Coordinates of C-alpha atoms and ligand atoms in Angstrom, one line a residue:
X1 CA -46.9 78.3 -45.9
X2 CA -43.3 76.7 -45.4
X3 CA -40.4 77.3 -47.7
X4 CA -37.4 75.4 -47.9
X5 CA -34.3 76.0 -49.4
X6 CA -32.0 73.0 -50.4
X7 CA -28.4 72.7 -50.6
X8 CA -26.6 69.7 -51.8
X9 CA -27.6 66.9 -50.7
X10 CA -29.7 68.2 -47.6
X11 CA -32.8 68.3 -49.6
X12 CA -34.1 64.6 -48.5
X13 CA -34.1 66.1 -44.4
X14 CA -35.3 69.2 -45.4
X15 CA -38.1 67.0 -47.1
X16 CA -38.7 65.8 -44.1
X17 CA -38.6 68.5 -42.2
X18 CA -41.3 69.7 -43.8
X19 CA -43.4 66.7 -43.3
X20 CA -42.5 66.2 -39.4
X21 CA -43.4 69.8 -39.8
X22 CA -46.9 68.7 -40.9
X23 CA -47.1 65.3 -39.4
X24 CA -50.7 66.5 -37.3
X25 CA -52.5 67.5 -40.8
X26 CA -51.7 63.9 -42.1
X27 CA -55.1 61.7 -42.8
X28 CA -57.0 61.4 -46.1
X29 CA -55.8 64.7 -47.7
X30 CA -52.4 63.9 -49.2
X31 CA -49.9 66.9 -48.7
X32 CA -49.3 68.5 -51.8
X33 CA -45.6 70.3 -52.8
X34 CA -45.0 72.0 -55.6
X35 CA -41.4 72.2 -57.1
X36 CA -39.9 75.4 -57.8
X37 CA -37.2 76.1 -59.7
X38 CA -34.9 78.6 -58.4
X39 CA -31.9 81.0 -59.6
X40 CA -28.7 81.3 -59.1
X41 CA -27.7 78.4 -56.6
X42 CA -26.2 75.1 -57.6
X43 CA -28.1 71.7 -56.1
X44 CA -28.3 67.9 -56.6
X45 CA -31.7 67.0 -56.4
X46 CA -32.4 63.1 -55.8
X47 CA -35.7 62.1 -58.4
X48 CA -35.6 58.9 -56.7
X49 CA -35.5 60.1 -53.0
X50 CA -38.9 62.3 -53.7
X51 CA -40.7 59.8 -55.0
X52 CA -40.1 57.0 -52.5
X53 CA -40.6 59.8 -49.9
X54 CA -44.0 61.0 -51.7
X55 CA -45.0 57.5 -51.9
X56 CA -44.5 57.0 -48.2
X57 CA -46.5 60.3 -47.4
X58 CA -49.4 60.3 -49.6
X59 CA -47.9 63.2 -51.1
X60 CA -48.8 64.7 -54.1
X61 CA -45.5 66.2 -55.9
X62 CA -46.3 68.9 -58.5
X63 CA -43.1 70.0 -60.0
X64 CA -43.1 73.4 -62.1
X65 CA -42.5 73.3 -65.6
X66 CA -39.5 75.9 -65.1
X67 CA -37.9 72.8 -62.7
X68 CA -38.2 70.4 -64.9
X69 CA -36.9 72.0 -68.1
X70 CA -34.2 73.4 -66.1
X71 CA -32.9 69.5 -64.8
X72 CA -33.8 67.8 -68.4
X73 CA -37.2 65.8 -67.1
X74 CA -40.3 66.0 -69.3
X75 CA -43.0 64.5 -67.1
X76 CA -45.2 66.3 -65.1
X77 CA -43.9 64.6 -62.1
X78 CA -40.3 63.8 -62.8
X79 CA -39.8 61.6 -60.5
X80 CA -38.8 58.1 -62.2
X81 CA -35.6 59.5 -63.0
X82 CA -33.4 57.3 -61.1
X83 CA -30.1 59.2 -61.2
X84 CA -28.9 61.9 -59.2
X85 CA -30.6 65.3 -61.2
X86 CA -27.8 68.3 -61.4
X87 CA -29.5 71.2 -61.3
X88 CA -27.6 74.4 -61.6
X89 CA -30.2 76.3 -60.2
X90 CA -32.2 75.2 -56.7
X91 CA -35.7 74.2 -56.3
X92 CA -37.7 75.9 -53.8
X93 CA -40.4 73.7 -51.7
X94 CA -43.9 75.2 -51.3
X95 CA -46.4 73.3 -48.8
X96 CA -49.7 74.2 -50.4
X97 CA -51.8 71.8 -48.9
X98 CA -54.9 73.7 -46.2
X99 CA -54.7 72.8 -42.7
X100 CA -56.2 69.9 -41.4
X101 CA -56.3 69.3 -37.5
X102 CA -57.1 65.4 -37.9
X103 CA -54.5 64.1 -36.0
X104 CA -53.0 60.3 -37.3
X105 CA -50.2 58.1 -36.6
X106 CA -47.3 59.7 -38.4
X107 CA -45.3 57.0 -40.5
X108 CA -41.9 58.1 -40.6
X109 CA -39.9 57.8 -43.5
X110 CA -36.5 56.7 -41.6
X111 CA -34.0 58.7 -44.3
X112 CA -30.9 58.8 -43.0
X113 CA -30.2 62.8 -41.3
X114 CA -27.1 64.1 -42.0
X115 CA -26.8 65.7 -38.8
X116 CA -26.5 62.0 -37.6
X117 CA -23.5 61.7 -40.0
X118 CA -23.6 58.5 -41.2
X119 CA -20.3 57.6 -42.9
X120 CA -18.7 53.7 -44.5
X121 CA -15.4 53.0 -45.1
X122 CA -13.9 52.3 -48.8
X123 CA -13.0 49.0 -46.9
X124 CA -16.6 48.4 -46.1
X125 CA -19.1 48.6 -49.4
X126 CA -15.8 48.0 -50.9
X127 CA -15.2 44.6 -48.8
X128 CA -15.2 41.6 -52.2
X129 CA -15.7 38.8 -49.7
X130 CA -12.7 37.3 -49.0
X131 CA -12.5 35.4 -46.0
X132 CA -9.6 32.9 -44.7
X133 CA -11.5 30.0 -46.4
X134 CA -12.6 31.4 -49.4
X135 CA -11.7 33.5 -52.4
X136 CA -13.3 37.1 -53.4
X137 CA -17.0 36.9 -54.6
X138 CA -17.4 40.2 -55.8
X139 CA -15.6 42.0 -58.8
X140 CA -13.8 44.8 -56.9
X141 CA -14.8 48.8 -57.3
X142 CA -13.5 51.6 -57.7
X143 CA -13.5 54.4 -54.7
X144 CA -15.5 56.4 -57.2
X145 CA -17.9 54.0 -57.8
X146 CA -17.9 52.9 -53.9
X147 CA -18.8 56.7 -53.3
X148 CA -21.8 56.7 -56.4
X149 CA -23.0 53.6 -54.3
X150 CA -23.0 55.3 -51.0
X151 CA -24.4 58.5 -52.1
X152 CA -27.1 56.8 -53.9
X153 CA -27.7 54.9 -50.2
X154 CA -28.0 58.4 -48.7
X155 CA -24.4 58.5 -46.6
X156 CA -23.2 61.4 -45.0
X157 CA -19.5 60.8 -45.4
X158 CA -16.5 58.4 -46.1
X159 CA -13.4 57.2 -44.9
X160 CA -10.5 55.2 -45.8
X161 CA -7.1 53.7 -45.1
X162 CA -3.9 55.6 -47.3
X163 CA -4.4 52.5 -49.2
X164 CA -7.9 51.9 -49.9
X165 CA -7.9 54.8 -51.7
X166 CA -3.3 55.0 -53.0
X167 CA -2.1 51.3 -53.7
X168 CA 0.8 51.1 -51.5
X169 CA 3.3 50.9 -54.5
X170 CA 1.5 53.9 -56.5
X171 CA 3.6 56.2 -58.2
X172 CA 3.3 60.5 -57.7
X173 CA 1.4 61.0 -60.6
X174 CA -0.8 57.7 -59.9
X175 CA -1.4 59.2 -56.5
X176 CA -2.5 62.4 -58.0
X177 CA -5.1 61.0 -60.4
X178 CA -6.7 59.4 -57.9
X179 CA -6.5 62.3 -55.6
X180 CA -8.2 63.8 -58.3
X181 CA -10.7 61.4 -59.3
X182 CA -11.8 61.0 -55.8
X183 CA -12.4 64.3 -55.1
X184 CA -14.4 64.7 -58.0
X185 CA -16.7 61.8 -57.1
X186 CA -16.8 62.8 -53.9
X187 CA -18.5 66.1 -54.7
X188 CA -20.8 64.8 -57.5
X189 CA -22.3 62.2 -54.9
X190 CA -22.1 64.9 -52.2
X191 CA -19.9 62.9 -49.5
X192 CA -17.0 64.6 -47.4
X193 CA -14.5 62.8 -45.6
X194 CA -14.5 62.7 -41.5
X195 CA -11.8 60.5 -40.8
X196 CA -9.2 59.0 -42.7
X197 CA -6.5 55.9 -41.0
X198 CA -3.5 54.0 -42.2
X199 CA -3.1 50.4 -43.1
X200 CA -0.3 49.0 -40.5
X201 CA -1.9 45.6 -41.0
X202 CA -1.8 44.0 -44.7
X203 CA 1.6 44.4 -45.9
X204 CA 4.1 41.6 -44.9
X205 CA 6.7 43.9 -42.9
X206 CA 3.7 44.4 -40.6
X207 CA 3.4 40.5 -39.9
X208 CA 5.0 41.0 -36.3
X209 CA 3.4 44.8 -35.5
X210 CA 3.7 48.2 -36.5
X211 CA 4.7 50.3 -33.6
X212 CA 5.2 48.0 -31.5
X213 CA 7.3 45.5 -33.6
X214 CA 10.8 44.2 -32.3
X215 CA 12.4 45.7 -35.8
X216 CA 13.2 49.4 -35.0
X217 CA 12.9 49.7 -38.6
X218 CA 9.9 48.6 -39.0
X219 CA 8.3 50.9 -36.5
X220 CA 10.2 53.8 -37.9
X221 CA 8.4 52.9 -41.6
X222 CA 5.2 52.3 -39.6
X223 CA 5.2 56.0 -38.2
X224 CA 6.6 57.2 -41.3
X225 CA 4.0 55.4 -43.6
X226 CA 1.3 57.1 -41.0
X227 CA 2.8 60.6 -41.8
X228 CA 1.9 59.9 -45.5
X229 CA -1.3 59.0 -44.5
X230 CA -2.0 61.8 -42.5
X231 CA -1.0 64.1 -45.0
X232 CA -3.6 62.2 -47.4
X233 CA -6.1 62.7 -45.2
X234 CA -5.4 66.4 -44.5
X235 CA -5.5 66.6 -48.2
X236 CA -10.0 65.6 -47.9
X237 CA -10.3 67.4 -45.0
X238 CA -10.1 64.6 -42.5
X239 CA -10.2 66.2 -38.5
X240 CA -10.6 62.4 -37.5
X241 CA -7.7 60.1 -37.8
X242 CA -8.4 56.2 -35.8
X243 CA -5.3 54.2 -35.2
X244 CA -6.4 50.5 -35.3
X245 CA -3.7 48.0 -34.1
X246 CA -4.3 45.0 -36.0
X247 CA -1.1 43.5 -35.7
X248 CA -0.2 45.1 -32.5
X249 CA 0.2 42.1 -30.6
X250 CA 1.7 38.2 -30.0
X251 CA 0.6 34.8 -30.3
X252 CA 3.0 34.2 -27.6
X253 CA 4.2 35.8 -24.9
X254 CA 7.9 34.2 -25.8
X255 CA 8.0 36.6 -28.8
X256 CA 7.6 40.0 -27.7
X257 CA 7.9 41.9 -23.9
X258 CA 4.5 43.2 -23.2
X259 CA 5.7 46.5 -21.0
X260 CA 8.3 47.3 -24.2
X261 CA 4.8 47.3 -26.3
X262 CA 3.1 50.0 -24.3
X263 CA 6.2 51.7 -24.2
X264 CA 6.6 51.7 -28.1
X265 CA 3.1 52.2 -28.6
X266 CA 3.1 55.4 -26.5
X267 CA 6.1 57.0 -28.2
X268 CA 5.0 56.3 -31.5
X269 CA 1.6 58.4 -31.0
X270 CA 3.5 61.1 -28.9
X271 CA 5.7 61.4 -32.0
X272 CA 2.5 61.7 -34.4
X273 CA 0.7 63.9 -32.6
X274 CA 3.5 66.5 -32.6
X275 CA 3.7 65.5 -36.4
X276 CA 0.2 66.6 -37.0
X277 CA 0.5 69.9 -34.8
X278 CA 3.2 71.1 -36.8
X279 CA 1.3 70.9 -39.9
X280 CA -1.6 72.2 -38.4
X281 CA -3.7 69.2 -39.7
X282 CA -6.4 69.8 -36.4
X283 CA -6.6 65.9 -35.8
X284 CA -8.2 64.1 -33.2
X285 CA -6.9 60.3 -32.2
X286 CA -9.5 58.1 -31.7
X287 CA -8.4 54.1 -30.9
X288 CA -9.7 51.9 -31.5
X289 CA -9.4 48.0 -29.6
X290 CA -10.2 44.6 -30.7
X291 CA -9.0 41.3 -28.1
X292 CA -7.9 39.3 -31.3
X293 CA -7.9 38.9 -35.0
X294 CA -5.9 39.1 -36.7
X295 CA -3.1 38.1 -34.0
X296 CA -3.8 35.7 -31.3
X297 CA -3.8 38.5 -28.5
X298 CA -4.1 42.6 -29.6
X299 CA -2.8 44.6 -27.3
X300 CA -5.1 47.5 -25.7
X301 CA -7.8 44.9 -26.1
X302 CA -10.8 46.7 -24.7
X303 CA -11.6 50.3 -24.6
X304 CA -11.0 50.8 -21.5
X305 CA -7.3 50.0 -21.9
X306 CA -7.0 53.1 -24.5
X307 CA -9.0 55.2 -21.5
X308 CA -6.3 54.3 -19.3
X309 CA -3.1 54.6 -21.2
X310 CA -4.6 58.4 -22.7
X311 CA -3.6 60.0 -19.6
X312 CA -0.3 59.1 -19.9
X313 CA 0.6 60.7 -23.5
X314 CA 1.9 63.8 -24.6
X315 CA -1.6 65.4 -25.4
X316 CA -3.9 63.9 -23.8
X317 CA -6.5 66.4 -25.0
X318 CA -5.6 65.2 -28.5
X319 CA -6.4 61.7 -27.8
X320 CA -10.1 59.6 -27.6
X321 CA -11.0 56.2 -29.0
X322 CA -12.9 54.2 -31.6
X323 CA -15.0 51.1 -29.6
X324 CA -16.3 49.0 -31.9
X325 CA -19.6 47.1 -31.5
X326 CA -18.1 43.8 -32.8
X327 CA -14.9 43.8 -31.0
X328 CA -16.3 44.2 -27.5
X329 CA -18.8 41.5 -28.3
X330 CA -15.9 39.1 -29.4
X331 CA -14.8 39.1 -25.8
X332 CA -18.4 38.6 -24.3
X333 CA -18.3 42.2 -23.0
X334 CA -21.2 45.1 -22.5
X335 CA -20.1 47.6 -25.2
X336 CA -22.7 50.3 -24.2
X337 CA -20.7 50.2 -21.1
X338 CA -17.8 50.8 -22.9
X339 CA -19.2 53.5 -24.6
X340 CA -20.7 55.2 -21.6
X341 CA -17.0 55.4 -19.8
X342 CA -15.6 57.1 -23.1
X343 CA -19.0 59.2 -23.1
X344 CA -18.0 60.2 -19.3
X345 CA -14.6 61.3 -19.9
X346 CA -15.3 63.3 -23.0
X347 CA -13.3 60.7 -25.1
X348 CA -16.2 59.2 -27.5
X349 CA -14.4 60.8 -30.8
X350 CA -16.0 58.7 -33.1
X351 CA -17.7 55.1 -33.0
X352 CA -17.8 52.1 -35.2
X353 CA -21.3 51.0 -35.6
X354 CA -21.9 46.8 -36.5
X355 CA -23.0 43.8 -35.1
X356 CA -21.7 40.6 -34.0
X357 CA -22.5 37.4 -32.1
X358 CA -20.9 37.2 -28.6
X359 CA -18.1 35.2 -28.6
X360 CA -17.6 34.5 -32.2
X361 CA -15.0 35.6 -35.4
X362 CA -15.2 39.1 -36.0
X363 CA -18.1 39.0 -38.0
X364 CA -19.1 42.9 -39.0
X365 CA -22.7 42.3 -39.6
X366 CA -25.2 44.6 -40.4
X367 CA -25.7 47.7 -37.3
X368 CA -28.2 46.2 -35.4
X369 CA -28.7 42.8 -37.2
X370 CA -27.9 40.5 -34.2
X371 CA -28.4 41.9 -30.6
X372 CA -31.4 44.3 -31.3
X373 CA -31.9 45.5 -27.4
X374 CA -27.7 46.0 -27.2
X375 CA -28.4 48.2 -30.3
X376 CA -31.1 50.1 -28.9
X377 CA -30.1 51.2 -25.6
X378 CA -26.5 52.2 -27.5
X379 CA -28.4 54.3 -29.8
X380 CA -30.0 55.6 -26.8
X381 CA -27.2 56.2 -25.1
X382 CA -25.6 58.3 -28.4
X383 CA -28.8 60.1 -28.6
X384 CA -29.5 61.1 -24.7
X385 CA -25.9 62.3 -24.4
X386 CA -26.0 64.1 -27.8
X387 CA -23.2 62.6 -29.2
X388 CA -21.8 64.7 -32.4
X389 CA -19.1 62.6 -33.9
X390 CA -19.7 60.8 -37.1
X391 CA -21.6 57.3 -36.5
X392 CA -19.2 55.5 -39.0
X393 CA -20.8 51.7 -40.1
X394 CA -17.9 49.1 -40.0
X395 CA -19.4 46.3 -41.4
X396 CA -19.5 44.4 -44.7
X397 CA -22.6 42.9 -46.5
X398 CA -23.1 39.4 -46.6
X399 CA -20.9 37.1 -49.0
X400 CA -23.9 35.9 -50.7
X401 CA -24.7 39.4 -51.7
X402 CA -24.0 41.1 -55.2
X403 CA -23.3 45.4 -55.3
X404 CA -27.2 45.9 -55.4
X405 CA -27.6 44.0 -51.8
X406 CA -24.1 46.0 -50.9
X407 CA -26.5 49.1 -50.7
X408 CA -29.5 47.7 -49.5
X409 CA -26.8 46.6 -46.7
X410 CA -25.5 50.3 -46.4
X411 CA -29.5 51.5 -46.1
X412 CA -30.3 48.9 -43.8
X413 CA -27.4 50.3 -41.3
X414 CA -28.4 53.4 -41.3
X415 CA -32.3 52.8 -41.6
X416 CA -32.2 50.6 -38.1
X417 CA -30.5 53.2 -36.4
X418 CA -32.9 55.9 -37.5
X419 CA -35.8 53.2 -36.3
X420 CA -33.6 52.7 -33.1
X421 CA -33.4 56.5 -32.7
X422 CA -37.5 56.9 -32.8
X423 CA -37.8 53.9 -30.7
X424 CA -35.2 55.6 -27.9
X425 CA -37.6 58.7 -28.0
X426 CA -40.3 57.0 -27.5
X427 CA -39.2 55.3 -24.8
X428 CA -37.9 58.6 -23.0
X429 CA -41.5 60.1 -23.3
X430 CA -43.2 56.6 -22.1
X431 CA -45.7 58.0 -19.0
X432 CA -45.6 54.8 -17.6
X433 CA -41.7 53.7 -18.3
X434 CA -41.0 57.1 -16.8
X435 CA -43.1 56.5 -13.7
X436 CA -41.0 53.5 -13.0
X437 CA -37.8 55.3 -13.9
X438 CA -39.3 58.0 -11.3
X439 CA -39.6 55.5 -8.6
X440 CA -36.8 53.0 -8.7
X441 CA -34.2 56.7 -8.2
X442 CA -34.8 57.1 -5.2
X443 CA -33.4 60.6 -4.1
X444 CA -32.3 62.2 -0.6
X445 CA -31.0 65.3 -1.1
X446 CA -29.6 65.7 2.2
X447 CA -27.8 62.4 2.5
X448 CA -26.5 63.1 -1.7
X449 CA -24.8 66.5 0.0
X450 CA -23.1 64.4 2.4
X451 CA -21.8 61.8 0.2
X452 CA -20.7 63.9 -2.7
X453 CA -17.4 65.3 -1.2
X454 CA -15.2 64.1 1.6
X455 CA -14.9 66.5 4.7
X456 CA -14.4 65.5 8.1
X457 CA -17.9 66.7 9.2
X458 CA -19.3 64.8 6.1
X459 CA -17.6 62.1 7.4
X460 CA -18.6 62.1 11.1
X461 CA -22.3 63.1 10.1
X462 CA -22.6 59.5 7.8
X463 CA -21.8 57.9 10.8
X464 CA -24.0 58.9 12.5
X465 CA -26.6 58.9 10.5
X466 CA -28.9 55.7 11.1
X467 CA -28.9 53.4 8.0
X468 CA -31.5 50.5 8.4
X469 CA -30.4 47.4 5.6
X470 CA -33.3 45.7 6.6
X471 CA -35.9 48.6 5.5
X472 CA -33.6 49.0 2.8
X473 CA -33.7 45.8 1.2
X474 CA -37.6 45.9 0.8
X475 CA -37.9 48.3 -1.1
X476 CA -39.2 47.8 -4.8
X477 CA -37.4 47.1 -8.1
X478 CA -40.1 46.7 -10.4
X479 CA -37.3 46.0 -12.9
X480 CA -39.1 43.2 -14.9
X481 CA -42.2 45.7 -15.7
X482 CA -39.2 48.1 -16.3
X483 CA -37.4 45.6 -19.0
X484 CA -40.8 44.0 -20.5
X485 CA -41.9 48.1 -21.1
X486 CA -38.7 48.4 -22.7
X487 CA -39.2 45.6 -24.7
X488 CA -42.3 46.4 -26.0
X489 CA -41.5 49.5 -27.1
X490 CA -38.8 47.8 -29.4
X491 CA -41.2 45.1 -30.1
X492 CA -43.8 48.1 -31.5
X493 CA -46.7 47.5 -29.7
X494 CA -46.1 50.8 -27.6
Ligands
GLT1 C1 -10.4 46.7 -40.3 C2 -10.9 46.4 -38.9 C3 -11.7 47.5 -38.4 C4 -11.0 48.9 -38.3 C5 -10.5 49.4 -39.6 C6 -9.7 50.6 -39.4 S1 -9.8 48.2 -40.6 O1 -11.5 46.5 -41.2 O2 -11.6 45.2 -38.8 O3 -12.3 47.3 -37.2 O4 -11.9 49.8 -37.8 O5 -8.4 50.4 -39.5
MN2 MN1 -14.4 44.7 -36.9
MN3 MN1 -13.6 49.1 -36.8

């Protein structure tokens, strides 16, 4: 018999849990739970969430009277309610059903895990539709509401520029409703806050840069308007704070000198991060880069160009970046490759998750909507290398779509990666994929010592050591196999 205890909003993998838990007694017999109603703890219980979940699992849900009196539900099975159930008291999960050693397919039910802590921005199910040929097509909503729509996707977390969430011109008791208001919803739809950022892009003193603008006063009000922001941030419990230069940049060369822009750049985040030590605010910088958009040339406009300047702040160790699917793909570039060099140097802090086509507008489609094998082996890379930042989803819905398509958007992000996820798994225990993986590493341990540090008798031993290209050339790269294999398993046939 398994027992589970849920917390907040953990009870959907917990569900699961239970089920992966069972996944080789799964054939005719449906599993059956019963519902228990628990004292003296405090959960949210999702109706909704157990019933598409029993439906997927040919589960029978019993839930005790005691459970259902105590969260206001009449039926027997209680689980129409669409709205997030507050119980005062927690349910407890008892798998009932008898053993059965038939073994079937398991059909995974692809919820989003919080351990994988999937997070939007306000800017994101927030985003009306505006683009630079067209007006808004959506009525614009509240942070509140934004957060009832992403708990009700099944989010981990959210983030936000200072003024997503505080209009720049709010007044101190504006700015402490909302505080206020925000929190509140933020606990009733179970979210927490990894990462906050500050808007140096939409206001008009920003049109030439932020930190790296020719007005000294402008630079000084955008690091000032940062230290507001990081205070807002502290204020949700934000360890995460990305700095994205949108309007760090030219659109000629003429206007600003490139070298000054480094040097402005640097001193502005050597000033912040000495602001955030001394409030003891715990951050982590992660930049983030983009080639262009909105200026004609960003500076820092790959990854790699954060990785390199890094090393040459104040604290380093403070410091990681942000890739972005979209903006690596703007400039025709591998971003798994981008990812894996952050990965390397322990500098992956957190990651935002989208899709684009290659060389086109910044588009912020849906993760995984456009380059499915790109997504797959990045999720694989995340995965194998256990990455534990947040897996933030910086995209927008479709114009076309209304609030109800917003969330079927925010599912559909994080429902692809969990898919992706399986499918990486299933690749890495692949007999045959692994075979091939087996033989195209070839390994010589003796020649490896040699080669992995320089000595003089390293040296002299390597050459002497007889090399033959020719021998070398012939053998085997079964790398088409290798690739169709992959593809297959992305494909679902294996
Ligand atoms: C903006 C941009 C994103 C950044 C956000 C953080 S704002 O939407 O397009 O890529 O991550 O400032
Ligand atoms: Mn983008
Ligand atoms: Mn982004």
């Amino acid at each position: 018999m398994s027992r589970l205890r849920f917390i907040e909003r953990k009870d959907t993998p917990a569900f699961n849990q239970l089920l992966q838990h069972r996944e080789d007694r799964i054939d005719s017999q449906p599993i059956r739970i019963r519902l228990y109603h628990r004292p003296n703890r405090h959960l949210h219980l999702r109706a909704d969430r157990f019933r598409v979940c029993a439906d997927a699992f040919k589960v029978n849900l019993d839930i005790h009277p005691s459970a259902c009196r105590h969260a206001g539900i009449g039926a027997d099975r209680g689980c129409s309610v669409q709205t997030c159930l507050s119980l005062a008291k927690p349910p407890r999960f008892e798998d009932t059903s008898p053993p059965n050693p038939v073994k079937e397919k398991r059909v995974a039910s692809y919820e989003p895990d919080p351990k994988l802590k999937f997070t939007f921005g306000l800017w994101t199910v927030g985003n009306i539709g505006r683009d630079p040929f067209g007006e808004a097509v959506r009525e614009r909503i509240t942070p509140p509401q934004i957060c009832q729509l992403l708990g009700e996707a099944g989010a981990f977390g959210v983030n936000f520029h200072d003024n997503d969430l505080v209009p720049i011109d709010a007044t101190t008791a504006e700015r402490q409703q909302i505080v206020k208001d925000f929190k509140a919803a933020l606990k009733d739809n179970g979210l927490v806050v990894p990462m906050a950022t500050t808007n140096l892009f939409s206001d008009p003193a920003f049109k030439d840069g932020a930190f790296t603008s020719n007005d000294a006063k402008v630079r000084a009000y955008a690091i000032q308007k940062t230290m507001r922001a990081m205070d807002l941030g502290a204020e949700f419990g934000a360890k995460i704070y990305v700095f994205w230069g949108g309007r760090e940049g030219v659109e000629s060369d003429a206007t600003k000198d490139p070298v000054e822009a480094v040097k402005r750049f640097r001193e502005a985040i050597n000033f912040l991060c000495e602001y955030s030590i001394s409030q003891n605010y715990g951050y982590k910088f992660a930049f983030e880069a983009k080639p262009n958009e909105p200026r004609g040339h960003i500076y820092f406009a790959v990854t790699g160009s954060y990785l390199a300047l890094i090393p040459t702040l104040d604290h380093p160790d403070m410091c990681g970046v942000n890739p972005e699917v979209a903006h690596e793909h703007m400039a025709g570039l591998n971003f798994v490759h981008q990812v894996a060099a952050a990965l390397e140097q322990g500098k992956l802090f957190h990651i935002d998750l989208n899709d684009q086509e290659f060389g086109r507008f910044d588009q912020d489609f849906r993760f995984g909507s456009v380059n499915l094998k790109h997504a797959f082996f990045l999720v694989k890379l995340l995965e194998d290398y256990k990455y534990n930042g947040p897996r933030h989803f910086d995209a927008h819905a479709f114009r076309q779509s209304d609030y109800e398509d917003v969330k079927a958007f925010a599912k559909g992000c994080m429902r692809t990666y969990m898919i992706l996820k399986e499918k990486a798994a299933r690749w890495n225990a692949d007999g045959e994929i692994q075979g091939l993986l087996k033989q195209i590493n070839r390994e010589d341990s003796g020649l490896s010592k040699l080669t992995k540090k320089f000595s003089a008798a390293n040296a002299k031993k390597l050459l002497e050591t007889s090399l033959d290209r020719v021998e070398l050339a012939k053998h085997p790269l079964p790398y088409e196999k290798l690739d169709q294999l992959t593809m297959e398993v992305l494909m679902g046939v294996r």
